[in-house]
Short mmCIF file of C-alpha atoms in Angstrom, two decimals:
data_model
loop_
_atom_site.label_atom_id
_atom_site.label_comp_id
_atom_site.label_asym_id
_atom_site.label_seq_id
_atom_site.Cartn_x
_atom_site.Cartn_y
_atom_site.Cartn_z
CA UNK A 1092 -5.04 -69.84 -32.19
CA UNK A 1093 -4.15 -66.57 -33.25
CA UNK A 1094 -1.41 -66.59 -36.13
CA UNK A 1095 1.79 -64.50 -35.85
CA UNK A 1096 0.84 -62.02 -38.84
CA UNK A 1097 -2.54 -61.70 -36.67
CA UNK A 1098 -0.07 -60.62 -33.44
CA UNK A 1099 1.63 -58.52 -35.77
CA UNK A 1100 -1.28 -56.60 -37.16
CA UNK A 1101 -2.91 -56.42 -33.55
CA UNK A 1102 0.19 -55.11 -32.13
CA UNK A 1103 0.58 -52.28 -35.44
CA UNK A 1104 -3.14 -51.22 -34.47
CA UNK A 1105 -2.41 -50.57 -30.44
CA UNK A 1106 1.00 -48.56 -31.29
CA UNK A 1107 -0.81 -46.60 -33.99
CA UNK A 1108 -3.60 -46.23 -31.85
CA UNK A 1109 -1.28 -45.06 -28.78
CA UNK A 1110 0.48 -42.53 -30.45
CA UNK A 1111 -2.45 -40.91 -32.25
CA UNK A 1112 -3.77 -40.81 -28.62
CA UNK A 1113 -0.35 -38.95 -27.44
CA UNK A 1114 -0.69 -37.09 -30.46
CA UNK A 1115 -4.40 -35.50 -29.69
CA UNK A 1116 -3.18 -35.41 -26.25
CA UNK A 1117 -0.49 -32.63 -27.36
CA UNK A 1118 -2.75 -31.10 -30.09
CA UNK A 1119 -5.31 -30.03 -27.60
CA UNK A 1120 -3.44 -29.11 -24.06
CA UNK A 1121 -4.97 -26.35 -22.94
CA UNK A 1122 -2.12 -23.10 -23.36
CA UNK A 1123 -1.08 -21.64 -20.02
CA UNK A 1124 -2.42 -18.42 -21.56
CA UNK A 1125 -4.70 -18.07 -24.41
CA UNK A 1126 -4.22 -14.73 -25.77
CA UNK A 1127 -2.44 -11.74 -25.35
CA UNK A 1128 -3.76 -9.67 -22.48
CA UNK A 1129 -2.87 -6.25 -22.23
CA UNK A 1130 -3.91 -4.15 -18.46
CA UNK A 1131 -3.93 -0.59 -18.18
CA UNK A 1132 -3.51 0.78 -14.46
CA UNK A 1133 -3.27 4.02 -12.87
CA UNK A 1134 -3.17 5.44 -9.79
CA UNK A 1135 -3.54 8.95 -7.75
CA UNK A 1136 -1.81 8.84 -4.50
CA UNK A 1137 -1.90 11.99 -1.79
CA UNK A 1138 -0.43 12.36 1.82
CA UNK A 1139 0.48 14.36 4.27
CA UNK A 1140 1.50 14.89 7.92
CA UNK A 1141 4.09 17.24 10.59
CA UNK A 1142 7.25 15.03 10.76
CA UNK A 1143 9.00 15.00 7.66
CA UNK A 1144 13.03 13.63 7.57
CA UNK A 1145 13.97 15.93 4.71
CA UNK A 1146 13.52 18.57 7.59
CA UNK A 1147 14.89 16.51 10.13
CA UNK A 1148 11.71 14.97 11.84
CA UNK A 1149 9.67 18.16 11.57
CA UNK A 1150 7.89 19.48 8.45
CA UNK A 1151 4.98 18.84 6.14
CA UNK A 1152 5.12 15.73 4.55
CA UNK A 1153 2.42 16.62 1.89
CA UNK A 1154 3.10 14.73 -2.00
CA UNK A 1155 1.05 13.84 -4.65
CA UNK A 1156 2.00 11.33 -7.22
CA UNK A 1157 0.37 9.99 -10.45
CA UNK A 1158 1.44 6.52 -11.88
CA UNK A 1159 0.65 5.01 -15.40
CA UNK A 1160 1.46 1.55 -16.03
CA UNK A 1161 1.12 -0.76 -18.91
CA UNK A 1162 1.51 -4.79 -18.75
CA UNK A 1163 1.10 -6.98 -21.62
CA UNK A 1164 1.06 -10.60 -21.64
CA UNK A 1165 2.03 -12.70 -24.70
CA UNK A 1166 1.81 -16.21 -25.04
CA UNK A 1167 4.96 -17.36 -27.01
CA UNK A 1168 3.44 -21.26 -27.06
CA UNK A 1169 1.26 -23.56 -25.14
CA UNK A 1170 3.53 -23.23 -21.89
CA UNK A 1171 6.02 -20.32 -22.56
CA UNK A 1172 4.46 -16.56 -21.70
CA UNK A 1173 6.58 -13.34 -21.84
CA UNK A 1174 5.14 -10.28 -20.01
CA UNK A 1175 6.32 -6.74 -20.00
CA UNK A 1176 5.35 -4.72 -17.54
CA UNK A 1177 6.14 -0.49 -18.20
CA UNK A 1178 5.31 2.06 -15.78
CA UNK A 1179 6.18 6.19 -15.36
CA UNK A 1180 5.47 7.92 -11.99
CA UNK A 1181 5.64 11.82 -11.47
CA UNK A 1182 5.18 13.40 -7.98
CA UNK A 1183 5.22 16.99 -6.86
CA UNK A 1184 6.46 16.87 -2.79
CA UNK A 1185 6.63 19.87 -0.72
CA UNK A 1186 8.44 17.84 1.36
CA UNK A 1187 11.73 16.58 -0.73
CA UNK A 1188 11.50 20.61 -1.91
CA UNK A 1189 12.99 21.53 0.78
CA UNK A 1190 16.12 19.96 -0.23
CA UNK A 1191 16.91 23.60 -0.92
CA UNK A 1192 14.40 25.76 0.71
CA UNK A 1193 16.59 28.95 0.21
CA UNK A 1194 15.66 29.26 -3.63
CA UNK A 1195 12.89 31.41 -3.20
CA UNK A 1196 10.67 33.60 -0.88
CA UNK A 1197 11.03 32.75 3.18
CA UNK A 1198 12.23 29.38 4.37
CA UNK A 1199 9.92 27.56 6.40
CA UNK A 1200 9.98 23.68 6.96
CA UNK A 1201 6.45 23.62 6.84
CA UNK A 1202 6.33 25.26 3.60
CA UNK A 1203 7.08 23.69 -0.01
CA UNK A 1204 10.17 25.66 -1.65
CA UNK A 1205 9.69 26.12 -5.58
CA UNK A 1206 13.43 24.35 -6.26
CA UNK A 1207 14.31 21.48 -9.08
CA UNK A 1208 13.62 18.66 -6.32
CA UNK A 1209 9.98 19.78 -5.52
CA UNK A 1210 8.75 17.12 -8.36
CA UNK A 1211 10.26 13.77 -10.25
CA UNK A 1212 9.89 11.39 -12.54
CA UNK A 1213 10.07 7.70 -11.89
CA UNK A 1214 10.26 5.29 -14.92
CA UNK A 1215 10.43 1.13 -14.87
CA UNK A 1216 10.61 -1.85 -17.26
CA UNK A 1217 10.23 -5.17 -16.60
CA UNK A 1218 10.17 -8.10 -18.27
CA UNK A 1219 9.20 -11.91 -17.18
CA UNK A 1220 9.69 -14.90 -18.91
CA UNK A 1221 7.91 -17.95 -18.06
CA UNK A 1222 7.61 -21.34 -18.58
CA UNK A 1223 5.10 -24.50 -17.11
CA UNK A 1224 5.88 -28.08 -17.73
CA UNK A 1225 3.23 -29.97 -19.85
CA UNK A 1226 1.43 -31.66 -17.08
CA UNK A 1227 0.73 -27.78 -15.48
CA UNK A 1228 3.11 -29.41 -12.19
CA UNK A 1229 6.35 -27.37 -12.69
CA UNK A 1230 6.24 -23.02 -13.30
CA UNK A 1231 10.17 -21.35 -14.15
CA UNK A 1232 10.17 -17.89 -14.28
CA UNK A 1233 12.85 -15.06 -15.01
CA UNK A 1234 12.83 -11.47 -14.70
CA UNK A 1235 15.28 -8.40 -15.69
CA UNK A 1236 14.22 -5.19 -14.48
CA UNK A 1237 15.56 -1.32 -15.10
CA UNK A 1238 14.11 1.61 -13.10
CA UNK A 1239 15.46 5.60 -12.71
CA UNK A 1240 14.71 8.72 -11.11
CA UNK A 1241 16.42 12.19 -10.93
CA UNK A 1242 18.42 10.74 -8.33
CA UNK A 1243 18.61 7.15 -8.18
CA UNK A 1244 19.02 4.34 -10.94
CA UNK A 1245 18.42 0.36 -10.57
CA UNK A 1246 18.86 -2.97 -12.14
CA UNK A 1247 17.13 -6.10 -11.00
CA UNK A 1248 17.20 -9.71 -12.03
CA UNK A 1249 15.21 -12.35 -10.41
CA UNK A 1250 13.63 -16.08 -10.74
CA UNK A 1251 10.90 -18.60 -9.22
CA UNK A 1252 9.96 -22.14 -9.30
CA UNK A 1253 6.96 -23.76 -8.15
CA UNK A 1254 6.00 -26.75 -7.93
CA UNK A 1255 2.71 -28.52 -7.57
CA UNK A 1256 1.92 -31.91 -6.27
CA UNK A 1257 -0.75 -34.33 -4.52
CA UNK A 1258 -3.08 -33.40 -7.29
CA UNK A 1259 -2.67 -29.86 -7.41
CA UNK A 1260 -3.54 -29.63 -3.76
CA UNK A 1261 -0.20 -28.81 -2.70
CA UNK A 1262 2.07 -25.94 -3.90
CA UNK A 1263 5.74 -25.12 -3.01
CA UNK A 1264 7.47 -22.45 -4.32
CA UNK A 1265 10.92 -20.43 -3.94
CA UNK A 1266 11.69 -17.21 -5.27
CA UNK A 1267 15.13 -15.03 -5.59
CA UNK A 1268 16.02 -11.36 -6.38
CA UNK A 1269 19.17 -9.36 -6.98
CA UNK A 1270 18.37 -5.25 -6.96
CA UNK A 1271 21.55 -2.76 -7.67
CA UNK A 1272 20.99 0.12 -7.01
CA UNK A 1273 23.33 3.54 -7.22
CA UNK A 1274 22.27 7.48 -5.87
CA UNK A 1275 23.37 10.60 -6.96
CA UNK A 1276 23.97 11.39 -3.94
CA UNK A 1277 21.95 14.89 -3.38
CA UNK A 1278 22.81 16.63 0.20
CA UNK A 1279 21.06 19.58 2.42
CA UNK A 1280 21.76 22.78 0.20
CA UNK A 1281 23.51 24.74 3.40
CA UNK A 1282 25.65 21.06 4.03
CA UNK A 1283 26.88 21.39 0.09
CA UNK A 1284 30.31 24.03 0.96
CA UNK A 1285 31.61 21.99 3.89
CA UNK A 1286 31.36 18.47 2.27
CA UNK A 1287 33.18 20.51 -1.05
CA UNK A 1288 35.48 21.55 1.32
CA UNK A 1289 34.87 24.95 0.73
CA UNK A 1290 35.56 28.35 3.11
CA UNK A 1291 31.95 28.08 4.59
CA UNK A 1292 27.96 28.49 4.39
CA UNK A 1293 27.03 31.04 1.53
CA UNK A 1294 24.72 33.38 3.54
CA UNK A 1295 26.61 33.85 6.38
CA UNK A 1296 24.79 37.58 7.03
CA UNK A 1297 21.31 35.92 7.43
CA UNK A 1298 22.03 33.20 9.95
CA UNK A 1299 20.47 33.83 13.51
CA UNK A 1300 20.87 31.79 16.50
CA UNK A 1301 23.84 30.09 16.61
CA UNK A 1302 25.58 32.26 14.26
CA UNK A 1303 29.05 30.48 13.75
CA UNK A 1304 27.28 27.73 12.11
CA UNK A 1305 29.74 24.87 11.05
CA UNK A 1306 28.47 21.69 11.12
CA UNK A 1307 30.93 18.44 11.08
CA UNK A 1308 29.74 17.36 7.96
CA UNK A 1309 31.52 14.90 5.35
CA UNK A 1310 30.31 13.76 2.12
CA UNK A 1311 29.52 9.65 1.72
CA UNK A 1312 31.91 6.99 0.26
CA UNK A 1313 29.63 5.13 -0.84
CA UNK A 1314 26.74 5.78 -3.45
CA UNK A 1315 25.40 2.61 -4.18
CA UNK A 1316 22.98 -0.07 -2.66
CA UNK A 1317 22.41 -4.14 -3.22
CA UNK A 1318 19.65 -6.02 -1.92
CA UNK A 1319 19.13 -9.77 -2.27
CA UNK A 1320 15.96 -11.56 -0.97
CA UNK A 1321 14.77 -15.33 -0.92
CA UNK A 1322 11.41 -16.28 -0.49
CA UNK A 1323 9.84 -19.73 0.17
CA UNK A 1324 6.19 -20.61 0.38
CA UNK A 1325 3.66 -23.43 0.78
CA UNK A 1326 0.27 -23.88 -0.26
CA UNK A 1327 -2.10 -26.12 0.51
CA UNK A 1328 -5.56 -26.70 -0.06
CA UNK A 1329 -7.26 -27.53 3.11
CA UNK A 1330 -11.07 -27.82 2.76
CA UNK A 1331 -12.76 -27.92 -0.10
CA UNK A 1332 -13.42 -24.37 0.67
CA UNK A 1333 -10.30 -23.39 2.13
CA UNK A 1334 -7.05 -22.65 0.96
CA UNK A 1335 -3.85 -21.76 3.26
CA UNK A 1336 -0.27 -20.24 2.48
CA UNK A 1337 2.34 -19.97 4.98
CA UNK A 1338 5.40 -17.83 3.45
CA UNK A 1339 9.15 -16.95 4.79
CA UNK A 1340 11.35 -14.20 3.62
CA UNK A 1341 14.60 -12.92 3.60
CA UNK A 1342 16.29 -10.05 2.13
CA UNK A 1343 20.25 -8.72 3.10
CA UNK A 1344 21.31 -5.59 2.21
CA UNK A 1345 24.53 -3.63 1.93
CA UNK A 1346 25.73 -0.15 1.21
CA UNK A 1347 23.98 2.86 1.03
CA UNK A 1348 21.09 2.59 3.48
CA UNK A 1349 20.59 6.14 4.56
CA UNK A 1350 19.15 8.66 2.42
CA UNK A 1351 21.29 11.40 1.33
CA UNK A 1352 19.29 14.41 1.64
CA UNK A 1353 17.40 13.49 5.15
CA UNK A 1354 18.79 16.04 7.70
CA UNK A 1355 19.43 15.41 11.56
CA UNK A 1356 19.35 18.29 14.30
CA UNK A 1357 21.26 17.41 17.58
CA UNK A 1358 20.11 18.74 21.21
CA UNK A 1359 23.81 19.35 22.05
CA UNK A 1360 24.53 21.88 19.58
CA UNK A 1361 23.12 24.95 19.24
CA UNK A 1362 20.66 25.88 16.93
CA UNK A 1363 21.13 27.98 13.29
CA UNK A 1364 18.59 29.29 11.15
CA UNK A 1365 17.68 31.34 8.20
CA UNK A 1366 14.06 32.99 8.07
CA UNK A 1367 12.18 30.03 10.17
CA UNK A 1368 14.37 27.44 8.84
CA UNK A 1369 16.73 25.26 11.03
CA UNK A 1370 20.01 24.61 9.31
CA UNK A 1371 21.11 20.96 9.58
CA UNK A 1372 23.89 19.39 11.95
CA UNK A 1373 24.15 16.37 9.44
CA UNK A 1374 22.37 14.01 7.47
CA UNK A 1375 20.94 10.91 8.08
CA UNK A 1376 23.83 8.21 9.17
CA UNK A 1377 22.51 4.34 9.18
CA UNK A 1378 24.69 0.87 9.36
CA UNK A 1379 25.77 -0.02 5.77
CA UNK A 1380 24.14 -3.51 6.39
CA UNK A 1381 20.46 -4.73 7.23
CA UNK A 1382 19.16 -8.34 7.50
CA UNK A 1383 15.30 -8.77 7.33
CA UNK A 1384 13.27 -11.62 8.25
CA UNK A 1385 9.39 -11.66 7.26
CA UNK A 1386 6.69 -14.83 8.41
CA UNK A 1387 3.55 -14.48 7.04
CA UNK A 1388 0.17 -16.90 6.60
CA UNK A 1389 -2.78 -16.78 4.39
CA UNK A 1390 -6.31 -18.57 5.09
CA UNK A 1391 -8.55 -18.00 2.03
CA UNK A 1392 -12.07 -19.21 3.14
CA UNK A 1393 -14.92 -19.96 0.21
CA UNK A 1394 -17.97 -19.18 2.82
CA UNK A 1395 -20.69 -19.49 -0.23
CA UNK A 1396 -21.41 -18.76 -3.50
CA UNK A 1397 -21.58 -15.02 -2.61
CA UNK A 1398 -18.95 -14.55 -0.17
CA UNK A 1399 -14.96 -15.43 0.01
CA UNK A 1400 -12.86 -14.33 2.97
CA UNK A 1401 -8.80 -13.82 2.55
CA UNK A 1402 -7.37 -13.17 5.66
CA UNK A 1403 -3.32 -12.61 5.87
CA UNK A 1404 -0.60 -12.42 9.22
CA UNK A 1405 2.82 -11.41 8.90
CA UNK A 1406 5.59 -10.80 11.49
CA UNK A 1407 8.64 -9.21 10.49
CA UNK A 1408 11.82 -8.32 12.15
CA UNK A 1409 15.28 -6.86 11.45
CA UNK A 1410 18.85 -6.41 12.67
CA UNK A 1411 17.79 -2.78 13.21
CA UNK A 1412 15.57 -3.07 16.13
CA UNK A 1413 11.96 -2.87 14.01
CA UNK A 1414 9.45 -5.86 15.01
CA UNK A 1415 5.94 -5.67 13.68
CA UNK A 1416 2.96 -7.37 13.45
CA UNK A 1417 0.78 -7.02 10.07
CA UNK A 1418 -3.00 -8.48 9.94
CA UNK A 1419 -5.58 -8.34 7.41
CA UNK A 1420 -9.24 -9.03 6.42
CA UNK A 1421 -10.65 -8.59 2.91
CA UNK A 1422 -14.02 -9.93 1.78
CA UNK A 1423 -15.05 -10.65 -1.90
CA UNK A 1424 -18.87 -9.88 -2.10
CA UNK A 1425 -20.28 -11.21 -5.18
CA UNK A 1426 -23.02 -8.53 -6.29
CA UNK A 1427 -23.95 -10.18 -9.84
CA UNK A 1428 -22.12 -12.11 -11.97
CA UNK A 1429 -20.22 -9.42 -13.65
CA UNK A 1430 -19.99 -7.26 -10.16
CA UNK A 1431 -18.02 -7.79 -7.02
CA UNK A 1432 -17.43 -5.69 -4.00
CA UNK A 1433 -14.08 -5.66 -2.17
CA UNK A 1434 -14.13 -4.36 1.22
CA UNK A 1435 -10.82 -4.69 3.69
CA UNK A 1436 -8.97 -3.54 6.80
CA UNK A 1437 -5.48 -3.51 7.48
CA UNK A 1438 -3.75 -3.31 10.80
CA UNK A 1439 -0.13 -2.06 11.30
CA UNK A 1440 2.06 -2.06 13.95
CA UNK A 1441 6.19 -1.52 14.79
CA UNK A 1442 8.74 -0.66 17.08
CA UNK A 1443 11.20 1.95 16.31
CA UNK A 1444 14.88 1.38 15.18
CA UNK A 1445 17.47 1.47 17.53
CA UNK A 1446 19.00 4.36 15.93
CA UNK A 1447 15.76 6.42 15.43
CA UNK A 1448 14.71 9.82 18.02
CA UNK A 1449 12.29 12.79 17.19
CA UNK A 1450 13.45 15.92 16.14
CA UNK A 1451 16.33 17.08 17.93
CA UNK A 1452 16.63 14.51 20.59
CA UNK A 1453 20.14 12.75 18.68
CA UNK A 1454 23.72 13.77 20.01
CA UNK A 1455 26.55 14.00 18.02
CA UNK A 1456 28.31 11.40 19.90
CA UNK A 1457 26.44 9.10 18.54
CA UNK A 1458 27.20 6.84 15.31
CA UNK A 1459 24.32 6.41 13.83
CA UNK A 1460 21.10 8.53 13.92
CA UNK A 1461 17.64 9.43 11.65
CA UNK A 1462 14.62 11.31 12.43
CA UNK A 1463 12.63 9.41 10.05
CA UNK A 1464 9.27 8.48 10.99
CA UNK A 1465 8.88 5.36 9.15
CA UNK A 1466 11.37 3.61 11.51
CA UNK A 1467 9.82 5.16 14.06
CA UNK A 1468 7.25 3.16 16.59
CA UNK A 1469 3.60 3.86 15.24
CA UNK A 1470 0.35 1.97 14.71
CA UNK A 1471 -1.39 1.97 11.89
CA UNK A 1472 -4.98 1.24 9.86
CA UNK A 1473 -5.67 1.29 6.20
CA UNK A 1474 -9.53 0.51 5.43
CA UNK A 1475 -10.14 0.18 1.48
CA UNK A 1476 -13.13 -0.67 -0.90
CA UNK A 1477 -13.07 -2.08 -4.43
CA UNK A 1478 -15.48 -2.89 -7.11
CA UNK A 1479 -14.84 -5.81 -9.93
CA UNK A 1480 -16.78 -5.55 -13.44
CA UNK A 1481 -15.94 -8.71 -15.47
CA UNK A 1482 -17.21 -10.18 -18.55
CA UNK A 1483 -15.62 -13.55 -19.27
CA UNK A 1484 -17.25 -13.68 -22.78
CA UNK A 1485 -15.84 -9.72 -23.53
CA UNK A 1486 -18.47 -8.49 -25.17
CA UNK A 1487 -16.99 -4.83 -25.44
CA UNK A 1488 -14.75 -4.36 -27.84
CA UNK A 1489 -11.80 -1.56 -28.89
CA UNK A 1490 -10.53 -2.92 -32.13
CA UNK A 1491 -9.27 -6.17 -31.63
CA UNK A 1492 -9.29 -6.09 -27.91
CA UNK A 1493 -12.47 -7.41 -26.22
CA UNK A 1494 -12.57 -5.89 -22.77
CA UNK A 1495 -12.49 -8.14 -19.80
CA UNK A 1496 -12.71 -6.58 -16.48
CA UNK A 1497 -12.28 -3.44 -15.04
CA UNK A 1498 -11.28 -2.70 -11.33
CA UNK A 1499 -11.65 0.72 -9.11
CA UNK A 1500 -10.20 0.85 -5.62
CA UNK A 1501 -9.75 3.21 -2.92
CA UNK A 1502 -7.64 2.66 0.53
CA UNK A 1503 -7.18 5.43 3.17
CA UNK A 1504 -4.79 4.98 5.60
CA UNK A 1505 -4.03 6.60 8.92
CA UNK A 1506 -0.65 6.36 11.80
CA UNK A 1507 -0.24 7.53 14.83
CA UNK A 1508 2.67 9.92 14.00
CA UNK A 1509 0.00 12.83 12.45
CA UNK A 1510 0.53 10.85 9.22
CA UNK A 1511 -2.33 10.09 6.57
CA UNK A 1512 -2.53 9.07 3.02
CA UNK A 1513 -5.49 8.19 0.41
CA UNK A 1514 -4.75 6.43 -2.81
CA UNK A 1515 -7.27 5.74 -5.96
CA UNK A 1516 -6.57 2.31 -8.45
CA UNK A 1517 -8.08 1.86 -11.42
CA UNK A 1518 -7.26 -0.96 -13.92
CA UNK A 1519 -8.59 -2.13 -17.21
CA UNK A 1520 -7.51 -5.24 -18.91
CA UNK A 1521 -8.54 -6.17 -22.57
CA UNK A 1522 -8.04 -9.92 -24.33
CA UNK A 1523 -6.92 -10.23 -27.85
CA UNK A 1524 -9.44 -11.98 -29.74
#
């Protein structure tokens, strides 16, 4: 028979024993990140095309734009991570220069104008803190975000939880955001007298065509812009080698939805000009409210050890009158086992807004009215190709950063409306050792 003091000792072994257990349990979880990471991207974007809104549906669209961006990762503890993400974008547009195309030799819509909005500056910080439970099932986040240009400034907060279950084979998640957002409101130069109230257009002399040119033009009451979305999504591993999402979103917004500097030409009033320049009948006018809906799916499909397919749906829809349809392939080819090729294809389609029309097909009788081509109906493809380089043991080194991958991308992408674009990606992120 086993004595008391035996029981005693027996049980002081097991609780010692359990808690050292807990205890190596909590010394050795693995951290949610390991080190900091710090990625370097940059991109070159160029476009072009006939229909641009600053000029009223009809113009060159052509812009350029070069983005840096900086995001570093920094593990606070074994589940707590704070990333800040920076970023600065400048663009030259020979589109938004005609804003004022008067400034300087002859006006021409198709022709960039030398004035202060031919190029801007965009700037952004973000940060995101976030925090996983100890058994890896439960992810907080919470983000704060600041961004300006020349003409428009914006603060953004946001948050997400996810949740994982059923081993890790299931996934739910739910995500908000808050964006405010306030213009300087910037109008057509030859709109700027009338909406002052002053005695009228200041080159009265040069105008031909409709020479008493006096548009009905008043200046907005309101300069500022909120947008709230909600997202929900569900994961679920289906196959061993197979992996699907299927996602809903929301977003409502109120205020300023039109864009200040967009002109509008009506086919009941006759047309003004100066040089080969069309002076506007108004600006852009949308509803101060827009409701969005978004349904999208993901299939990820491991084929082999070489090949991975992602494939991706989405319909949207609004309380504007757009409905489209959004489906895409990509293909992760596994060259080596530091290379990998990325090929894909996008496909784009929509309806057009029910308060969009081409270049001077609007009447001033109506409320609301743009001649902007992206809420227009058009079809669209975008075809892309990437290459990976990774090196999980970072064998390259800058200092104290061992370099971990490096990614190079290029998409081209083509509408219907005479519109093109081209962008080039590049991204380098290094691990602290």
């Amino acid at each position: 028979m086993i004595s008391i003091k035996n029981t005693l000792l027996i049980i002081l072994i097991l609780g010692v024993q359990q808690a050292w257990s807990q205890d190596e349990e909590q010394t050795y979880k693995k951290r949610v990140l390991e080190t900091t990471e710090v990625d370097f991207l940059t991109s070159y974007y160029s476009q072009d095309g006939d229909n641009a809104a600053v000029t009223g549906g009809k113009g060159t669209e052509e812009l350029t734009d070069v983005t840096g961006t900086i995001i570093v990762s920094i593990p606070l503890n074994d589940d707590d991570v704070l990333t800040i993400d920076a970023g600065v974008s400048a663009y030259t547009s020979a589109s938004s220069s005609n804003v004022d195309p008067f400034d300087k030799g002859e006006a021409d819509p198709f022709v960039a104008s030398s004035g202060a909005s031919q190029s801007d500056t965009w700037v952004n910080l973000t940060g995101t803190y976030s925090h996983s439970s100890d058994d890896r099932n439960d992810l907080w986040s919470a983000k704060f975000s600041v961004s300006s240009e020349y003409d428009y400034f914006s603060l953004g907060f946001g948050g997400s939880y996810t949740k994982l279950f059923n081993e890790k084979n299931t996934e739910i998640s739910v995500n908000g955001n808050v964006y405010l957002d306030n213009w300087t409101t910037i109008y057509p130069f030859e709109l700027r007298p009338f909406g002052e109230g002053g005695v009228g257009f200041f080159r009265p002399d040069e105008i031909t065509g409709n020479t008493n040119y006096n548009p009905s033009f008043s200046e907005l009451d309101k300069t500022n812009r909120n947008s709230y979305s909600l997202g929900l999504g569900l994961s679920q591993i289906l196959h061993k080698n197979v992996q699907g999402l299927i996602s809903f979103d929301v977003i409502n917004q109120q205020g300023l939805l039109s864009t200040p500097f967009q002109r509008v030409y009506f086919s009941d009033v006759a047309d003004s000009f100066i040089d080969n320049f069309q002076l506007a009948d108004d600006i852009e006018q949308l509803p101060d409210g827009r409701l969005k809906f978004a349904v999208g799916g993901r299939l990820n499909w491991y084929l082999n050890e070489i090949v991975s397919l992602r494939t991706y749906y989405r319909y949207y829809f609004d309380d504007w009158g757009i409905n489209s349809h959004t489906a895409s392939l990509e293909a992760s080819v596994k060259l080596s086992d530091k290379f990998t090729l990325y090929p894909s294809y996008r496909f784009y389609n929509q309806s057009a807004a029910d308060y969009f029309a081409p270049y001077e097909s609007h009447l001033s009788t109506e409320e609301f009215y743009t001649s902007d081509y992206d809420l227009s109906e058009y079809s669209a493809n975008q075809y892309g190709l990437g290459v990976s380089y990774t090196d999980i043991f970072t064998k390259m080194h800058i200092s104290k950063f061992g370099l971990k991958s490096i990614d190079l991308k290029f998409y081209q992408y083509d509408r219907d409306t005479s519109f093109s674009s081209s962008i080039i990606t590049a991204g380098v992120k290094f691990v602290m050792d």
